[in-house]
Each structure stands twice: as C-alpha cells, then as structure tokens.
Amino acid sequence: MYCKGKPKYQLTPKTSGWMHELFNDQAVVKGLVERYGSPINIHHLPSFNQNCENYKQVFESYGLKYRIFYARKANKSKGLVKQAFASSIGVDTASLKELEQSLALGGNAKNLVLTAAIKTTPQIELAIEKGVPIILDNEDECVLTQAVAKRMGKKANVGFRISGFEVDEEKLYSRFGFDVDDVIDFVSSYVGEHKTFDMLAVTGLHFHLDGYSTQQRSVSLIASINIISTLKEKGYPVSFIDIGGGILMNYLEEEKEWLAFNENLKKAVVEQSNNITFNDNGLGFRLEEGKLRGKLNTYPFFNKINKGSFIKEVLDYMDDASGLSVASLLRENDIEIRIEPGRSLLDQVGMTVAKVIHRKKDAKGQWLVGLEMNMSQMMSSSADFLLDPFMLYNSEVEENENVDVFFTGAYCLERDVLLKRKMTLPRLPAIGEYVAFVNTAGYMMHFFETEAHLFELSTNLIFTGSNEKLSFFQFIDDQKIVLE
Ligand SMILES: Cc1ncc(COP(=O)(O)O)c(C=O)c1O
C-alpha cells in the first residue's frame, strides 16, 4: 500500500494518474530501483506533451505567431529533448553540450536557440554553422560573434537580450542583457551593412525577468514592441520577441493548505515553538529582537494563475498608450512571440524514488529515516521543496502509529536532510521500502546534483506511458538514447 505523508500542516501535491499507477505496482518500482540503483528519476513523456499542447492552444486562441522553446537546463534528460521535437516545439540551449546534444537529437536552425550566459568560441562557431539564433548579451559577445562569423564567411542570426525595463517607476535590475535605453542606439550605430558588426543579422529581441510578475512581463513586452517598431523604421527586419521563462506553475492541490502552512510557520518562528521543521529552520523567516523578519525563501508552490492562464494574463494586459492589449499589439505589428519555459513544461512530468536504508533515533528522540540518496539529488535553489512525499509500504499498515520522521541523505553534512519539514507517517518505514517525491523534474533532480563522495549520478528513466499493463520494459534508461 502507499500513502502520502501527513504532517501537521499538510502540503498535498498535485499528482497524475501515472504516478498512482506506479505506486500501485510496487513490483515495477522495486524492479527499477534494484536494476538502476537508488534514487531513480522517472520522466513521463505524455505529461510533457500535454504541457506543450496547452501552451500551443493558448497562443493559437489569440491567433498569434509563436514559438515555444523548452529550457532544457531545468532537466538534463535527452528523452525530453526528443519529446520536445516530437511535440513540435523547440529547445533553448545554455551550453555547448546542450547545443551539441540538441542538434544530435533532431534540433536545427528553426527549433533551437542559444542563450548561454557565457558564450565561448566553440558555441558560437557551432551556432553559426547550423544557423541557430544566438541571443547576444553584451558588446564583447558581439565582437566575438562578428569575428567568428567573418572567419566562417557566414552571417550570424542574432537576437539582442535587453533588460532594465521601467515598471511602476522603477527600473528592473538584471545582470543580463543590454540596457533597454541603449539598445536602439547601439544597434543602429554599430550593426548592419558597412558598420562594425556587419556579420550580425538581427532578427529579434529577448528578455528573461527574475521573479514571476505577469505585469512586469506585459510592460516589458510593450517596451520591446516599441523598440522593434523603431528598429523596423531604421531598416532592421526584427520579427520576434522572446520573453524567456519564469512562467509560474502550481504544485499544490489546495490554497488553504498553503496559506495555513505559511501562517503557522510564521507563528512558530515568533513563538519560538517551531517543531514543524528540522532544527527550527524558519525557511527564510527569523526572529530579531522579538520581531518576525525575512520572508519565506522558497518557490511559491501554490499559484492560481499558472502556465496557460499566466500567459493569458500577460497577453490580455492593456497598454494605456494605444488602448490595445499586448496580444493585439503583437498581431498589429506582425511580431512573433517566443517563450522559453523550463519548470512549467515539466509540471507533472517527473518523480524521484529512493530506498529506505536505515531508521534511527537521534539524541532529541526524533526518528531519522536514512535514504539511499543525497541532498544534491533533490535540491531546490531555495530553502526547501515543500511537497508532502509518498511512502510506498510493502505491506498493509494495520494500526496507525503516526510516527514523525525526517528523511536524511548520504552526505557527511549535518544538513543533508532531504525535506526540512517533519513528516508524519502511519508507521515507521521498513528497510527496503520506498519513498517517492513527486513533481521533481523541474530543477530538483539535476540542477545541483554532484558526484561528491563518488556517489553515482542518479539514473534517469524515460517512461513512455502506454496503455498496456505497467512493465519494467516501458522505462528506458536516458543514457541509452543515442545521439545521431
Ligand atoms: C534565459 C532563460 N530562459 C528560460 C529560463 C527558464 O525559466 P523557467 O524554468 O523558470 O521557465 C531561464 C531560467 O533561468 C533563463 O535564464
């Protein structure tokens, strides 16, 4: 049997049928973990395809020209890159290897983009050779791209990344991109025939905003549309605006659980009675001179507006100056909108399963359940991953013992506690049983994974999810996917 962990303040994750199907077939789970080692990461391709379709439908409902590029930095599996192409979307690449692999998996000039934060000569050579658009961040990149293009005798297809948009009378800071106030001058002075950068063919603008504001994205889009109008008047055939990623997704079933968790965590920090988390971790909140300071330093796990409705909110925003919506402005100006979602295309796509190795009581009398897994194999860039996990028991739980546990990992660090929240389970897990962490595909599995202690990297399995009865053979080791 299986059940969700039920801590005092539950955070019930959204789940999909394929996850429950697997929980119900522990022979398959056991077979996979025994074959590939703990932990395993499972990726469900139909869920990825569904997310692609949802984004497509939104843009189509507005009659917009659009392109979707999956930001593959969020997950390194090759199977998802292949699926992106099979689902007729593109891939955003952020390194030489990501670009090389994506080309070998079916990528080309039409369905790839290079947005690497640091661009080296080999990346630029490969992108120019294959005609892949390069998103330029600074003048040095222009100099390098111009030199490489000249040497190769082939123009580079480029977009200019911009930042510093003014929203509500404040300039949004970013370390990336050209300043929005300088880009027209820069392009018109230096780019084009008989100018310094005559090997750069500018085809678009790009931005990626920190945070998750739809309003900031709309205002930045409007500013970008105006820049494109000016550049077009000056003779540059600029045709797309890429608004990057950062499109919210929703991890949780219920808003009320999210609100209650937030309130009770704050209260526990103030009252210094925090027994919700390991070692009273405030997850960003702290008490200073009797006052609550800080803020919850995690992803905002509950979001009413997410994925398609997030994009709709961006597109429906009304521009005061023209009285038109962002979508109408894009259509009127014949501009293609592009997005680069990473996390949100991976919603419901992945899960991480690890094996219980030991149970012990620490000096405080708390149960620690040691898993064959380490903190880098499910690591958030923020304070914690706030979803209740699932416990896969290999026998019926007869009496509800309600035991509180923390799941601990294999690093030598005191802080290798896989979830900071205390979990309540109906009985103490037995050695060899499994714990499943759901919806981990976006950034959680790979972004920070290391080989410290010479631990093997976890195996990534691609699950095709056919309608037949579950079998071991429906799970393909991502390493076995061949590059052409
Ligand atoms: C340029 C760019 N595009 C796309 C993304 C993907 O963002 P997300 O995974 O939040 O959708 C990122 C993330 O950092 C980015 O920097």
Short mmCIF file of C-alpha atoms and ligand atoms in Angstrom, two decimals:
data_model
loop_
_atom_site.label_atom_id
_atom_site.label_comp_id
_atom_site.label_asym_id
_atom_site.label_seq_id
_atom_site.Cartn_x
_atom_site.Cartn_y
_atom_site.Cartn_z
CA MET A 1 0.00 0.00 0.00
CA TYR A 2 1.02 3.61 -0.34
CA CYS A 3 0.08 6.83 1.37
CA LYS A 4 1.02 10.45 1.45
CA GLY A 5 2.96 11.82 4.39
CA LYS A 6 0.58 13.78 6.61
CA PRO A 7 2.44 16.36 8.66
CA LYS A 8 0.51 18.73 10.92
CA TYR A 9 0.38 21.34 8.17
CA GLN A 10 -0.05 19.29 5.04
CA LEU A 11 1.04 20.40 1.60
CA THR A 12 -0.76 17.95 -0.66
CA PRO A 13 0.95 17.85 -4.05
CA LYS A 14 -0.93 17.73 -7.31
CA THR A 15 -0.36 14.30 -8.80
CA SER A 16 -1.23 12.48 -12.02
CA GLY A 17 -2.67 9.09 -12.85
CA TRP A 18 0.68 7.68 -13.97
CA MET A 19 2.18 8.34 -10.55
CA HIS A 20 -0.57 6.43 -8.75
CA GLU A 21 -0.37 3.64 -11.30
CA LEU A 22 3.26 3.20 -10.36
CA PHE A 23 2.61 3.43 -6.62
CA ASN A 24 0.08 0.66 -7.08
CA ASP A 25 2.57 -1.56 -8.85
CA GLN A 26 5.43 -1.86 -6.47
CA ALA A 27 6.88 -4.84 -8.27
CA VAL A 28 7.77 -2.50 -11.12
CA VAL A 29 9.14 0.19 -8.77
CA LYS A 30 11.20 -2.43 -6.95
CA GLY A 31 12.48 -3.85 -10.24
CA LEU A 32 13.56 -0.41 -11.41
CA VAL A 33 15.30 0.63 -8.18
CA GLU A 34 17.06 -2.73 -7.90
CA ARG A 35 18.16 -2.56 -11.53
CA TYR A 36 19.21 1.10 -11.69
CA GLY A 37 20.11 1.92 -8.09
CA SER A 38 18.57 4.40 -5.70
CA PRO A 39 17.39 7.02 -6.34
CA ILE A 40 15.77 6.80 -9.75
CA ASN A 41 14.21 9.70 -11.62
CA ILE A 42 11.20 8.80 -13.73
CA HIS A 43 10.00 11.06 -16.56
CA HIS A 44 6.57 10.68 -18.11
CA LEU A 45 6.55 11.81 -21.75
CA PRO A 46 2.77 12.15 -22.29
CA SER A 47 2.61 14.71 -19.47
CA PHE A 48 5.36 16.74 -21.14
CA ASN A 49 3.50 16.57 -24.45
CA GLN A 50 0.31 17.71 -22.72
CA ASN A 51 2.07 20.79 -21.35
CA CYS A 52 3.37 21.62 -24.84
CA GLU A 53 -0.15 21.31 -26.24
CA ASN A 54 -1.60 23.58 -23.56
CA TYR A 55 0.81 26.40 -24.39
CA LYS A 56 0.18 25.97 -28.12
CA GLN A 57 -3.57 26.19 -27.60
CA VAL A 58 -3.26 29.48 -25.72
CA PHE A 59 -1.23 31.17 -28.46
CA GLU A 60 -3.47 29.75 -31.16
CA SER A 61 -6.58 31.04 -29.42
CA TYR A 62 -5.13 34.56 -29.82
CA GLY A 63 -4.17 33.98 -33.45
CA LEU A 64 -0.57 34.85 -32.65
CA LYS A 65 2.62 33.84 -34.36
CA TYR A 66 4.55 31.99 -31.67
CA ARG A 67 7.33 29.58 -30.88
CA ILE A 68 7.94 27.60 -27.72
CA PHE A 69 11.44 26.57 -26.68
CA TYR A 70 11.86 24.12 -23.81
CA ALA A 71 14.62 25.44 -21.48
CA ARG A 72 16.45 22.16 -21.07
CA LYS A 73 18.69 23.49 -18.30
CA ALA A 74 15.80 22.60 -15.99
CA ASN A 75 16.38 18.86 -16.59
CA LYS A 76 19.24 17.17 -18.41
CA SER A 77 17.42 14.13 -19.85
CA LYS A 78 17.81 13.61 -23.57
CA GLY A 79 14.42 11.90 -23.76
CA LEU A 80 12.67 15.19 -23.04
CA VAL A 81 14.60 16.98 -25.78
CA LYS A 82 13.49 14.30 -28.23
CA GLN A 83 9.93 14.64 -26.97
CA ALA A 84 10.09 18.44 -27.39
CA PHE A 85 10.85 17.99 -31.08
CA ALA A 86 8.23 15.24 -31.38
CA SER A 87 5.72 17.67 -29.82
CA SER A 88 6.74 20.27 -32.46
CA ILE A 89 8.33 22.72 -30.06
CA GLY A 90 11.94 23.90 -29.89
CA VAL A 91 14.71 23.78 -27.31
CA ASP A 92 16.55 26.61 -25.54
CA THR A 93 20.20 25.65 -25.05
CA ALA A 94 22.51 27.16 -22.46
CA SER A 95 25.88 25.48 -23.06
CA LEU A 96 27.96 23.89 -25.82
CA LYS A 97 26.98 20.40 -24.75
CA GLU A 98 23.29 21.26 -24.56
CA LEU A 99 23.55 22.69 -28.07
CA GLU A 100 25.56 19.76 -29.47
CA GLN A 101 23.23 17.17 -27.95
CA SER A 102 20.10 19.00 -29.04
CA LEU A 103 21.41 19.15 -32.62
CA ALA A 104 22.18 15.44 -32.48
CA LEU A 105 18.67 14.72 -31.19
CA GLY A 106 16.93 16.44 -34.10
CA GLY A 107 17.47 20.15 -33.48
CA ASN A 108 18.08 22.69 -36.24
CA ALA A 109 18.08 26.40 -37.09
CA LYS A 110 14.31 26.61 -36.72
CA ASN A 111 13.81 24.81 -33.43
CA LEU A 112 16.85 25.80 -31.39
CA VAL A 113 18.12 28.95 -29.70
CA LEU A 114 21.39 29.57 -27.86
CA THR A 115 21.01 31.66 -24.70
CA ALA A 116 24.14 30.63 -22.76
CA ALA A 117 25.17 33.16 -20.09
CA ILE A 118 28.83 32.69 -21.02
CA LYS A 119 29.42 32.19 -24.73
CA THR A 120 32.62 30.62 -25.92
CA THR A 121 34.07 30.46 -29.45
CA PRO A 122 33.09 26.79 -30.00
CA GLN A 123 29.46 27.55 -29.07
CA ILE A 124 29.31 30.48 -31.45
CA GLU A 125 31.00 28.55 -34.26
CA LEU A 126 28.53 25.71 -33.93
CA ALA A 127 25.52 28.03 -33.74
CA ILE A 128 26.62 29.96 -36.84
CA GLU A 129 27.44 26.77 -38.76
CA LYS A 130 23.94 25.41 -38.05
CA GLY A 131 22.15 28.76 -38.35
CA VAL A 132 20.91 28.63 -34.74
CA PRO A 133 19.92 32.07 -33.39
CA ILE A 134 22.33 33.41 -30.78
CA ILE A 135 20.94 35.67 -28.07
CA LEU A 136 23.60 38.32 -27.50
CA ASP A 137 24.06 39.70 -24.02
CA ASN A 138 26.84 42.28 -24.33
CA GLU A 139 29.23 44.07 -26.64
CA ASP A 140 32.07 41.57 -26.13
CA GLU A 141 29.76 38.83 -27.40
CA CYS A 142 29.02 40.97 -30.46
CA VAL A 143 32.78 41.35 -31.09
CA LEU A 144 33.35 37.60 -30.74
CA THR A 145 30.35 36.66 -32.88
CA GLN A 146 31.35 39.17 -35.58
CA ALA A 147 34.92 37.76 -35.65
CA VAL A 148 33.77 34.14 -35.83
CA ALA A 149 31.16 34.91 -38.50
CA LYS A 150 33.71 36.80 -40.59
CA ARG A 151 36.20 33.95 -40.34
CA MET A 152 33.49 31.46 -41.34
CA GLY A 153 32.15 33.70 -44.09
CA LYS A 154 28.59 33.24 -42.80
CA LYS A 155 26.33 35.75 -41.09
CA ALA A 156 25.17 35.05 -37.55
CA ASN A 157 21.44 35.09 -36.83
CA VAL A 158 21.17 37.05 -33.58
CA GLY A 159 18.71 38.41 -31.07
CA PHE A 160 19.55 41.11 -28.56
CA ARG A 161 18.87 40.39 -24.90
CA ILE A 162 17.63 43.50 -23.13
CA SER A 163 16.92 44.44 -19.52
CA GLY A 164 16.32 47.41 -17.23
CA PHE A 165 12.63 47.89 -18.14
CA GLU A 166 10.83 50.54 -16.14
CA VAL A 167 7.79 49.19 -14.31
CA ASP A 168 5.83 51.29 -11.80
CA GLU A 169 8.55 53.95 -11.97
CA GLU A 170 11.26 51.52 -11.01
CA LYS A 171 13.97 50.11 -13.22
CA LEU A 172 14.13 46.31 -13.03
CA TYR A 173 17.74 45.34 -12.42
CA SER A 174 19.32 42.39 -14.19
CA ARG A 175 22.95 41.44 -14.69
CA PHE A 176 21.98 40.17 -18.11
CA GLY A 177 21.46 41.99 -21.38
CA PHE A 178 21.83 45.43 -22.96
CA ASP A 179 20.14 48.29 -21.21
CA VAL A 180 16.72 48.90 -22.72
CA ASP A 181 17.53 52.60 -23.05
CA ASP A 182 20.70 51.95 -25.09
CA VAL A 183 19.73 49.15 -27.43
CA ILE A 184 18.29 51.22 -30.30
CA ASP A 185 21.36 53.46 -30.36
CA PHE A 186 23.71 50.51 -30.15
CA VAL A 187 22.07 48.54 -32.95
CA SER A 188 21.61 51.49 -35.28
CA SER A 189 25.16 52.76 -34.73
CA TYR A 190 27.08 49.50 -34.98
CA VAL A 191 25.03 46.72 -36.54
CA GLY A 192 24.38 46.27 -40.25
CA GLU A 193 25.91 46.87 -43.69
CA HIS A 194 29.10 48.98 -43.63
CA LYS A 195 29.07 49.08 -39.83
CA THR A 196 31.29 47.49 -37.15
CA PHE A 197 29.06 44.43 -36.82
CA ASP A 198 28.17 43.76 -40.44
CA MET A 199 28.08 39.99 -39.94
CA LEU A 200 25.25 40.11 -37.38
CA ALA A 201 21.74 39.69 -38.78
CA VAL A 202 19.37 40.94 -36.05
CA THR A 203 16.11 39.05 -36.07
CA GLY A 204 14.71 39.57 -32.59
CA LEU A 205 14.75 40.83 -29.03
CA HIS A 206 14.93 38.74 -25.88
CA PHE A 207 14.38 39.21 -22.17
CA HIS A 208 14.04 36.94 -19.17
CA LEU A 209 12.78 38.52 -15.98
CA ASP A 210 13.63 37.44 -12.50
CA GLY A 211 10.52 36.71 -10.43
CA TYR A 212 7.03 35.83 -11.59
CA SER A 213 5.15 39.05 -12.28
CA THR A 214 2.84 38.98 -15.30
CA GLN A 215 2.53 42.77 -15.20
CA GLN A 216 6.30 43.22 -15.45
CA ARG A 217 6.33 40.87 -18.43
CA SER A 218 3.50 42.76 -20.14
CA VAL A 219 5.11 46.16 -19.59
CA SER A 220 8.46 44.80 -20.82
CA LEU A 221 6.75 43.33 -23.88
CA ILE A 222 5.14 46.65 -24.72
CA ALA A 223 8.51 48.41 -24.41
CA SER A 224 10.06 45.74 -26.65
CA ILE A 225 7.30 46.12 -29.25
CA ASN A 226 8.03 49.87 -29.36
CA ILE A 227 11.75 49.20 -29.78
CA ILE A 228 11.02 46.83 -32.64
CA SER A 229 8.89 49.49 -34.37
CA THR A 230 11.81 51.93 -34.23
CA LEU A 231 14.30 49.32 -35.40
CA LYS A 232 12.00 48.36 -38.29
CA GLU A 233 11.76 52.03 -39.31
CA LYS A 234 15.54 52.06 -39.37
CA GLY A 235 15.51 49.09 -41.73
CA TYR A 236 16.19 46.16 -39.41
CA PRO A 237 13.92 43.17 -40.12
CA VAL A 238 13.34 42.33 -36.46
CA SER A 239 10.50 39.88 -36.16
CA PHE A 240 10.39 38.17 -32.74
CA ILE A 241 10.32 38.91 -29.04
CA ASP A 242 11.38 36.08 -26.76
CA ILE A 243 10.13 36.59 -23.21
CA GLY A 244 12.19 33.77 -21.68
CA GLY A 245 10.81 31.60 -18.89
CA GLY A 246 9.66 32.12 -15.31
CA ILE A 247 6.09 31.14 -16.13
CA LEU A 248 4.54 30.05 -12.84
CA MET A 249 3.33 26.52 -12.24
CA ASN A 250 1.17 25.18 -9.45
CA TYR A 251 2.43 22.31 -7.31
CA LEU A 252 -0.34 22.11 -4.72
CA GLU A 253 -3.92 20.88 -4.53
CA GLU A 254 -5.23 23.42 -2.06
CA GLU A 255 -4.63 27.08 -1.46
CA LYS A 256 -5.89 26.78 2.11
CA GLU A 257 -3.14 24.32 2.98
CA TRP A 258 -0.54 26.70 1.55
CA LEU A 259 -1.92 29.66 3.50
CA ALA A 260 -2.18 27.65 6.72
CA PHE A 261 1.38 26.40 6.36
CA ASN A 262 2.68 29.95 5.83
CA GLU A 263 0.75 31.34 8.79
CA ASN A 264 1.72 28.53 11.13
CA LEU A 265 5.38 28.65 10.18
CA LYS A 266 5.44 32.39 10.95
CA LYS A 267 3.62 31.83 14.22
CA ALA A 268 6.00 29.05 15.20
CA VAL A 269 9.02 31.27 14.50
CA VAL A 270 7.55 34.12 16.55
CA GLU A 271 6.56 31.87 19.43
CA GLN A 272 9.87 30.02 19.21
CA SER A 273 7.90 26.79 19.11
CA ASN A 274 8.97 25.67 15.67
CA ASN A 275 8.64 21.93 15.61
CA ILE A 276 7.45 21.97 12.01
CA THR A 277 10.96 21.84 10.54
CA PHE A 278 14.36 20.30 11.24
CA ASN A 279 16.37 22.30 13.80
CA ASP A 280 13.71 25.06 13.84
CA ASN A 281 14.58 26.10 10.29
CA GLY A 282 12.47 29.21 9.58
CA LEU A 283 12.82 28.64 5.79
CA GLY A 284 13.65 32.33 5.47
CA PHE A 285 11.77 33.69 8.49
CA ARG A 286 13.69 34.63 11.63
CA LEU A 287 13.09 36.36 14.90
CA GLU A 288 15.07 39.54 15.57
CA GLU A 289 14.58 41.47 18.79
CA GLY A 290 11.21 39.83 19.20
CA LYS A 291 10.11 40.77 15.67
CA LEU A 292 9.45 38.47 12.71
CA ARG A 293 11.89 39.27 9.90
CA GLY A 294 12.57 37.81 6.48
CA LYS A 295 10.21 36.04 4.12
CA LEU A 296 9.52 32.50 3.04
CA ASN A 297 12.54 31.67 0.91
CA THR A 298 11.01 29.00 -1.31
CA TYR A 299 9.28 28.75 -4.65
CA PRO A 300 5.68 30.00 -4.32
CA PHE A 301 4.26 26.48 -4.53
CA PHE A 302 0.57 27.40 -4.83
CA ASN A 303 -0.45 29.51 -7.83
CA LYS A 304 -3.97 30.05 -9.07
CA ILE A 305 -2.61 31.70 -12.17
CA ASN A 306 -0.16 29.35 -13.80
CA LYS A 307 1.07 28.07 -17.16
CA GLY A 308 -1.60 28.94 -19.79
CA SER A 309 -3.52 31.37 -17.58
CA PHE A 310 -0.24 33.12 -16.73
CA ILE A 311 0.47 33.63 -20.44
CA LYS A 312 -3.12 34.84 -20.93
CA GLU A 313 -2.68 37.42 -18.19
CA VAL A 314 0.50 38.67 -19.92
CA LEU A 315 -1.27 38.88 -23.30
CA ASP A 316 -4.51 40.46 -22.05
CA TYR A 317 -2.77 43.36 -20.32
CA MET A 318 -3.97 46.67 -21.75
CA ASP A 319 -1.44 49.21 -22.98
CA ASP A 320 -2.64 52.66 -21.84
CA ALA A 321 -0.88 54.49 -24.66
CA SER A 322 -2.51 52.62 -27.53
CA GLY A 323 -5.62 51.30 -25.79
CA LEU A 324 -4.72 47.87 -27.17
CA SER A 325 -3.92 44.63 -25.42
CA VAL A 326 -0.43 43.15 -25.62
CA ALA A 327 -1.80 40.40 -27.87
CA SER A 328 -3.34 42.97 -30.26
CA LEU A 329 -0.10 44.94 -30.35
CA LEU A 330 1.84 41.80 -31.25
CA ARG A 331 -0.66 40.96 -34.00
CA GLU A 332 -0.81 44.51 -35.38
CA ASN A 333 2.95 44.71 -35.55
CA ASP A 334 3.30 41.22 -37.00
CA ILE A 335 5.64 40.15 -34.22
CA GLU A 336 6.21 36.52 -33.26
CA ILE A 337 6.16 35.88 -29.52
CA ARG A 338 8.52 33.26 -28.16
CA ILE A 339 8.72 31.69 -24.72
CA GLU A 340 11.36 29.51 -23.06
CA PRO A 341 9.61 27.63 -20.25
CA GLY A 342 11.69 25.17 -18.27
CA ARG A 343 9.98 24.36 -14.98
CA SER A 344 6.40 24.77 -16.18
CA LEU A 345 6.82 22.40 -19.15
CA LEU A 346 7.97 19.81 -16.63
CA ASP A 347 4.85 20.06 -14.48
CA GLN A 348 3.66 16.54 -13.57
CA VAL A 349 6.46 15.04 -15.67
CA GLY A 350 8.83 13.64 -13.06
CA MET A 351 9.25 11.82 -9.80
CA THR A 352 12.20 10.67 -7.71
CA VAL A 353 12.07 7.36 -5.84
CA ALA A 354 14.57 6.39 -3.14
CA LYS A 355 15.09 3.36 -0.95
CA VAL A 356 14.98 3.30 2.85
CA ILE A 357 18.31 2.09 4.24
CA HIS A 358 18.08 2.66 7.99
CA ARG A 359 15.99 4.15 10.78
CA LYS A 360 17.42 5.67 13.93
CA LYS A 361 16.52 7.93 16.80
CA ASP A 362 18.71 11.00 17.31
CA ALA A 363 19.61 12.49 20.70
CA LYS A 364 16.43 14.57 20.65
CA GLY A 365 14.40 11.40 20.29
CA GLN A 366 13.46 12.19 16.66
CA TRP A 367 13.20 9.45 14.07
CA LEU A 368 15.62 9.84 11.18
CA VAL A 369 14.94 7.69 8.14
CA GLY A 370 18.12 7.31 6.07
CA LEU A 371 17.57 7.06 2.32
CA GLU A 372 19.94 5.88 -0.37
CA MET A 373 20.06 9.32 -1.93
CA ASN A 374 21.77 12.61 -1.18
CA MET A 375 20.69 16.22 -0.88
CA SER A 376 22.12 17.16 -4.31
CA GLN A 377 19.70 14.71 -5.95
CA MET A 378 16.66 16.69 -4.90
CA MET A 379 17.88 20.15 -4.20
CA SER A 380 15.97 23.35 -4.55
CA SER A 381 17.76 26.65 -5.17
CA SER A 382 15.80 27.93 -2.18
CA ALA A 383 15.12 26.86 1.40
CA ASP A 384 13.05 23.72 0.80
CA PHE A 385 10.90 21.68 -1.57
CA LEU A 386 7.51 21.99 0.09
CA LEU A 387 5.54 18.96 -1.10
CA ASP A 388 4.45 16.02 1.05
CA PRO A 389 6.16 12.83 -0.18
CA PHE A 390 4.54 9.42 -0.67
CA MET A 391 5.54 6.36 1.33
CA LEU A 392 5.38 3.05 -0.51
CA TYR A 393 4.89 0.34 2.12
CA ASN A 394 5.37 -3.27 1.13
CA SER A 395 2.57 -4.45 3.44
CA GLU A 396 -0.74 -3.15 4.72
CA VAL A 397 -0.44 -0.65 7.55
CA GLU A 398 -2.52 -2.28 10.24
CA GLU A 399 -2.50 0.14 13.11
CA ASN A 400 -1.99 3.79 12.65
CA GLU A 401 1.07 4.55 14.75
CA ASN A 402 1.53 8.08 13.42
CA VAL A 403 5.24 8.39 13.64
CA ASP A 404 7.09 11.66 12.96
CA VAL A 405 10.21 11.34 10.83
CA PHE A 406 12.80 13.32 8.92
CA PHE A 407 14.28 11.84 5.75
CA THR A 408 18.06 12.05 5.78
CA GLY A 409 20.61 11.66 2.99
CA ALA A 410 24.04 10.19 2.35
CA TYR A 411 26.30 13.24 2.54
CA CYS A 412 28.58 13.76 5.52
CA LEU A 413 26.86 17.08 6.18
CA GLU A 414 24.59 17.62 9.17
CA ARG A 415 22.29 19.48 6.83
CA ASP A 416 21.68 16.59 4.44
CA VAL A 417 18.03 16.40 5.44
CA LEU A 418 16.09 15.80 2.25
CA LEU A 419 12.99 17.72 3.24
CA LYS A 420 13.25 20.25 6.03
CA ARG A 421 9.68 19.59 7.18
CA LYS A 422 8.87 16.91 9.67
CA MET A 423 6.69 14.20 8.09
CA THR A 424 4.03 12.22 9.89
CA LEU A 425 3.64 8.65 8.59
CA PRO A 426 1.20 5.91 9.62
CA ARG A 427 4.10 3.64 10.56
CA LEU A 428 7.86 3.71 10.63
CA PRO A 429 9.18 2.77 7.18
CA ALA A 430 10.92 -0.59 6.98
CA ILE A 431 14.34 -1.11 5.45
CA GLY A 432 13.96 -1.63 1.71
CA GLU A 433 10.67 0.25 1.37
CA TYR A 434 10.49 3.27 -0.93
CA VAL A 435 9.79 6.97 -0.66
CA ALA A 436 8.54 8.87 -3.71
CA PHE A 437 8.98 12.61 -4.16
CA VAL A 438 6.65 13.85 -6.89
CA ASN A 439 6.96 16.62 -9.45
CA THR A 440 10.73 16.87 -9.16
CA ALA A 441 11.56 17.11 -12.89
CA GLY A 442 11.97 20.90 -12.99
CA TYR A 443 15.35 21.84 -11.47
CA MET A 444 15.03 19.48 -8.49
CA MET A 445 16.72 16.37 -9.91
CA HIS A 446 19.76 17.60 -11.74
CA PHE A 447 20.45 21.28 -11.31
CA PHE A 448 22.67 20.83 -8.26
CA GLU A 449 23.48 17.13 -8.48
CA THR A 450 27.12 16.36 -7.72
CA GLU A 451 29.32 13.30 -7.51
CA ALA A 452 30.71 14.18 -4.08
CA HIS A 453 31.79 11.07 -2.12
CA LEU A 454 31.99 9.50 -5.61
CA PHE A 455 28.30 8.69 -5.48
CA GLU A 456 26.92 7.65 -8.84
CA LEU A 457 24.66 10.18 -10.50
CA SER A 458 21.06 9.02 -10.38
CA THR A 459 19.59 7.16 -13.33
CA ASN A 460 17.02 8.97 -15.44
CA LEU A 461 14.29 6.81 -16.83
CA ILE A 462 12.03 7.81 -19.67
CA PHE A 463 8.53 6.38 -19.30
CA THR A 464 6.51 6.20 -22.47
CA GLY A 465 3.29 5.53 -20.57
CA SER A 466 1.48 3.19 -22.92
CA ASN A 467 -1.99 1.90 -22.14
CA GLU A 468 -0.81 -1.62 -21.54
CA LYS A 469 -0.26 -3.04 -18.08
CA LEU A 470 2.81 -1.50 -16.47
CA SER A 471 6.02 -3.29 -17.15
CA PHE A 472 9.68 -2.79 -16.47
CA PHE A 473 10.33 -2.54 -20.21
CA GLN A 474 8.35 0.69 -20.64
CA PHE A 475 11.15 2.54 -18.82
CA ILE A 476 14.14 3.50 -20.96
CA ASP A 477 17.45 4.50 -19.43
CA ASP A 478 18.11 8.02 -20.73
CA GLN A 479 21.79 7.17 -21.22
CA LYS A 480 20.75 4.63 -23.83
CA ILE A 481 19.19 7.28 -26.03
CA VAL A 482 21.55 7.56 -28.97
CA LEU A 483 22.80 10.78 -30.48
CA GLU A 484 22.94 10.93 -34.26
C1 LIG B 1 17.15 32.90 -20.46
C2 LIG B 1 16.30 31.91 -19.75
N1 LIG B 1 15.29 31.32 -20.42
C3 LIG B 1 14.49 30.41 -19.82
C4 LIG B 1 14.66 30.06 -18.49
C5 LIG B 1 13.73 29.03 -17.89
O1 LIG B 1 12.99 29.55 -16.85
P1 LIG B 1 11.85 28.68 -16.11
O2 LIG B 1 12.41 27.35 -15.87
O3 LIG B 1 11.57 29.43 -14.88
O4 LIG B 1 10.68 28.64 -17.01
C6 LIG B 1 15.69 30.65 -17.75
C7 LIG B 1 15.89 30.29 -16.36
O5 LIG B 1 16.73 30.74 -15.65
C8 LIG B 1 16.53 31.60 -18.40
O6 LIG B 1 17.53 32.19 -17.73
#
